[in-house]
PDB file of C-alpha atoms in Angstrom:
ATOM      1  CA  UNK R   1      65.681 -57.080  -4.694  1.00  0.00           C
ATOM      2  CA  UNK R   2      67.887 -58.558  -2.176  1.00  0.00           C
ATOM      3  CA  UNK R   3      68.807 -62.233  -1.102  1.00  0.00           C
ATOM      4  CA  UNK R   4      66.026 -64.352   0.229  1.00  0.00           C
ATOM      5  CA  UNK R   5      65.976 -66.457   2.906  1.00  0.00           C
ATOM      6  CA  UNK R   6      64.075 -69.209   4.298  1.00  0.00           C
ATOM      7  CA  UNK R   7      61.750 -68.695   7.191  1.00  0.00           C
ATOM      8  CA  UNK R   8      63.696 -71.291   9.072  1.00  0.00           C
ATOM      9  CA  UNK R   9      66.822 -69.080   8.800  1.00  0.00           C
ATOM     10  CA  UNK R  10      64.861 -65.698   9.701  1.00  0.00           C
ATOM     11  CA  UNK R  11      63.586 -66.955  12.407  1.00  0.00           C
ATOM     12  CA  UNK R  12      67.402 -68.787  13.695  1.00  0.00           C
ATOM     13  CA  UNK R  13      69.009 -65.093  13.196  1.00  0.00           C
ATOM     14  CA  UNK R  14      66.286 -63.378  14.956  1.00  0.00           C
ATOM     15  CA  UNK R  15      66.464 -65.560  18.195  1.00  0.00           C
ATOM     16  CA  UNK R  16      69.826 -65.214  17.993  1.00  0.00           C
ATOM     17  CA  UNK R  17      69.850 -61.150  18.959  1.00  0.00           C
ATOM     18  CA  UNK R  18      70.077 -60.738  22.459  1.00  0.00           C
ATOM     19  CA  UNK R  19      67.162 -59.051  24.123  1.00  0.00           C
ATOM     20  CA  UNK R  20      67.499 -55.256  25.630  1.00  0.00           C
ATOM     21  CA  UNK R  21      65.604 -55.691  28.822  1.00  0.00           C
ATOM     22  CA  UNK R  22      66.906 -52.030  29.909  1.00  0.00           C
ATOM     23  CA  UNK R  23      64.756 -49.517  30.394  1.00  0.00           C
ATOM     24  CA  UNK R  24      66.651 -46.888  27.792  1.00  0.00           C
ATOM     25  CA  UNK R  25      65.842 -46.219  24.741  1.00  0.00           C
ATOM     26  CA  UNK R  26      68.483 -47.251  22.163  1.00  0.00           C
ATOM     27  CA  UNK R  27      70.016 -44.050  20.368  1.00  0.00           C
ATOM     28  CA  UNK R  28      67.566 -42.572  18.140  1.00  0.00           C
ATOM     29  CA  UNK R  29      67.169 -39.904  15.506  1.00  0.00           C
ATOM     30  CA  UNK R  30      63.923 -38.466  17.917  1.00  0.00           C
ATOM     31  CA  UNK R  31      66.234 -37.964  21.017  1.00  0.00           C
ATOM     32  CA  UNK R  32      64.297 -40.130  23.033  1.00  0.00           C
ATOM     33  CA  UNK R  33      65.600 -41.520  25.926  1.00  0.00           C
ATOM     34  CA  UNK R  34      63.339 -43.882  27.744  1.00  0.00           C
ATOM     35  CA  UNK R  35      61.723 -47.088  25.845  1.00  0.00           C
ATOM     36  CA  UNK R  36      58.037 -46.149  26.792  1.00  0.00           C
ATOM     37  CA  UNK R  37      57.057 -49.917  26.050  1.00  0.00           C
ATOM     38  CA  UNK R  38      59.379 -51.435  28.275  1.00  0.00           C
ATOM     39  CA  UNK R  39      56.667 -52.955  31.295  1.00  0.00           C
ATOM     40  CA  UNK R  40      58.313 -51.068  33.768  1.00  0.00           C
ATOM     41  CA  UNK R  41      57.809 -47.900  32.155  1.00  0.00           C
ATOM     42  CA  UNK R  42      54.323 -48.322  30.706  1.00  0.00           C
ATOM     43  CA  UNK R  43      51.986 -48.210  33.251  1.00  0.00           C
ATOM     44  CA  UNK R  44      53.793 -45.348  33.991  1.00  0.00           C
ATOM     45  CA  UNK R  45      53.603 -43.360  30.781  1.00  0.00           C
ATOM     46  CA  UNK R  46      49.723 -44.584  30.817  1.00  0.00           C
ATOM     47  CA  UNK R  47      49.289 -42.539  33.493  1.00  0.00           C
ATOM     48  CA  UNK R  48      51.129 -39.604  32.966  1.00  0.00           C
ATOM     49  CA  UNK R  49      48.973 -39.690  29.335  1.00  0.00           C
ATOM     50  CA  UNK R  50      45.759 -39.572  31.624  1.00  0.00           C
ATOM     51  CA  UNK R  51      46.566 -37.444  33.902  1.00  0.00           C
ATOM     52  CA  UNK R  52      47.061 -34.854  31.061  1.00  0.00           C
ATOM     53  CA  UNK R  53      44.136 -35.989  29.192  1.00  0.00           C
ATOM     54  CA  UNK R  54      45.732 -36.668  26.280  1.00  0.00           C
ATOM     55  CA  UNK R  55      45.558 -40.258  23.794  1.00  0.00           C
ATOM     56  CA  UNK R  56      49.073 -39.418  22.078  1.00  0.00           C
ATOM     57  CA  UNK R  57      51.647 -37.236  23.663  1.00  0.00           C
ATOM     58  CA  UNK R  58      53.631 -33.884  21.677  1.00  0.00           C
ATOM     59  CA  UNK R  59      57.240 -34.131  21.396  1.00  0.00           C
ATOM     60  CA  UNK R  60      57.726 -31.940  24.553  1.00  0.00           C
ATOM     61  CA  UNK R  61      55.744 -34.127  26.703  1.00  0.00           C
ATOM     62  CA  UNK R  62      57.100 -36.891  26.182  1.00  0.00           C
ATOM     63  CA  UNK R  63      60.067 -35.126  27.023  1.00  0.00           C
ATOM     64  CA  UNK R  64      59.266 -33.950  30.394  1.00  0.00           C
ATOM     65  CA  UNK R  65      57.408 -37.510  30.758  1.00  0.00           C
ATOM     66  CA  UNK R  66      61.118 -38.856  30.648  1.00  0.00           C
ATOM     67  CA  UNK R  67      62.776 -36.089  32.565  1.00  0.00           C
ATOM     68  CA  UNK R  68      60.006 -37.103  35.320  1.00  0.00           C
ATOM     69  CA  UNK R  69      61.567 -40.773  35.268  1.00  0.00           C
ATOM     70  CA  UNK R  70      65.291 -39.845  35.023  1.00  0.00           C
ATOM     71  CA  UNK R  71      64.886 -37.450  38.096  1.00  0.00           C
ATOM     72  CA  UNK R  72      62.559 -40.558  40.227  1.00  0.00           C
ATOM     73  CA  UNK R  73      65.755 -42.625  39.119  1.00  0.00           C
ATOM     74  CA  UNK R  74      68.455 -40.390  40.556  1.00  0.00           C
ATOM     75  CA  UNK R  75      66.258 -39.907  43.278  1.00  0.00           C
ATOM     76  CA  UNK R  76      66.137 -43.454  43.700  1.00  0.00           C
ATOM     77  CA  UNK R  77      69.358 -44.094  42.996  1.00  0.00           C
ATOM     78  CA  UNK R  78      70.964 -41.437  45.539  1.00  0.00           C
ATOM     79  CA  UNK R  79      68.409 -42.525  48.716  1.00  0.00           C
ATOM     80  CA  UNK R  80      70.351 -46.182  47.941  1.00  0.00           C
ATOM     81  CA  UNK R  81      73.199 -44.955  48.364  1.00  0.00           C
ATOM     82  CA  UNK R  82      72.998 -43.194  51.702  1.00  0.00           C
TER      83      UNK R  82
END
């Protein structure tokens, strides 16, 4: 086993990590791009998971789930600009 450490310290190093308030997934071995737990993006995917009916989503909804935000965000992002 490795080195132990004290509670104390865990919980010093763990405060110490910045937070990742974006709304983008960090890179991951799924491909994901969107963090669906962000509070921005959950009501969101709650929604989307109703609307289809479904408690869990498959690999390729979630996928069009976040191709539905990335377009709303260029769209969003374009109308600012003009």
């Amino acid at each position: 086993m490795g080195q132990k450490i004290s509670w104390e310290d865990a919980e010093k190093l763990g405060l110490s990590q910045e937070s990742n308030d974006s709304i983008f997934a960090p890179p991951n071995k799924y491909g994901y791009k969107i963090r669906i737990n962000h509070p921005s993006i959950k009501p969101l995917y709650e929604r989307y998971k109703d609307k289809l009916g479904e408690w869990i989503l498959s690999d390729k909804q979630r996928f069009e789930f976040e191709l539905h935000i990335i377009n709303a965000l260029k769209k969003h992002h374009k109308n600012n600009l003009i």
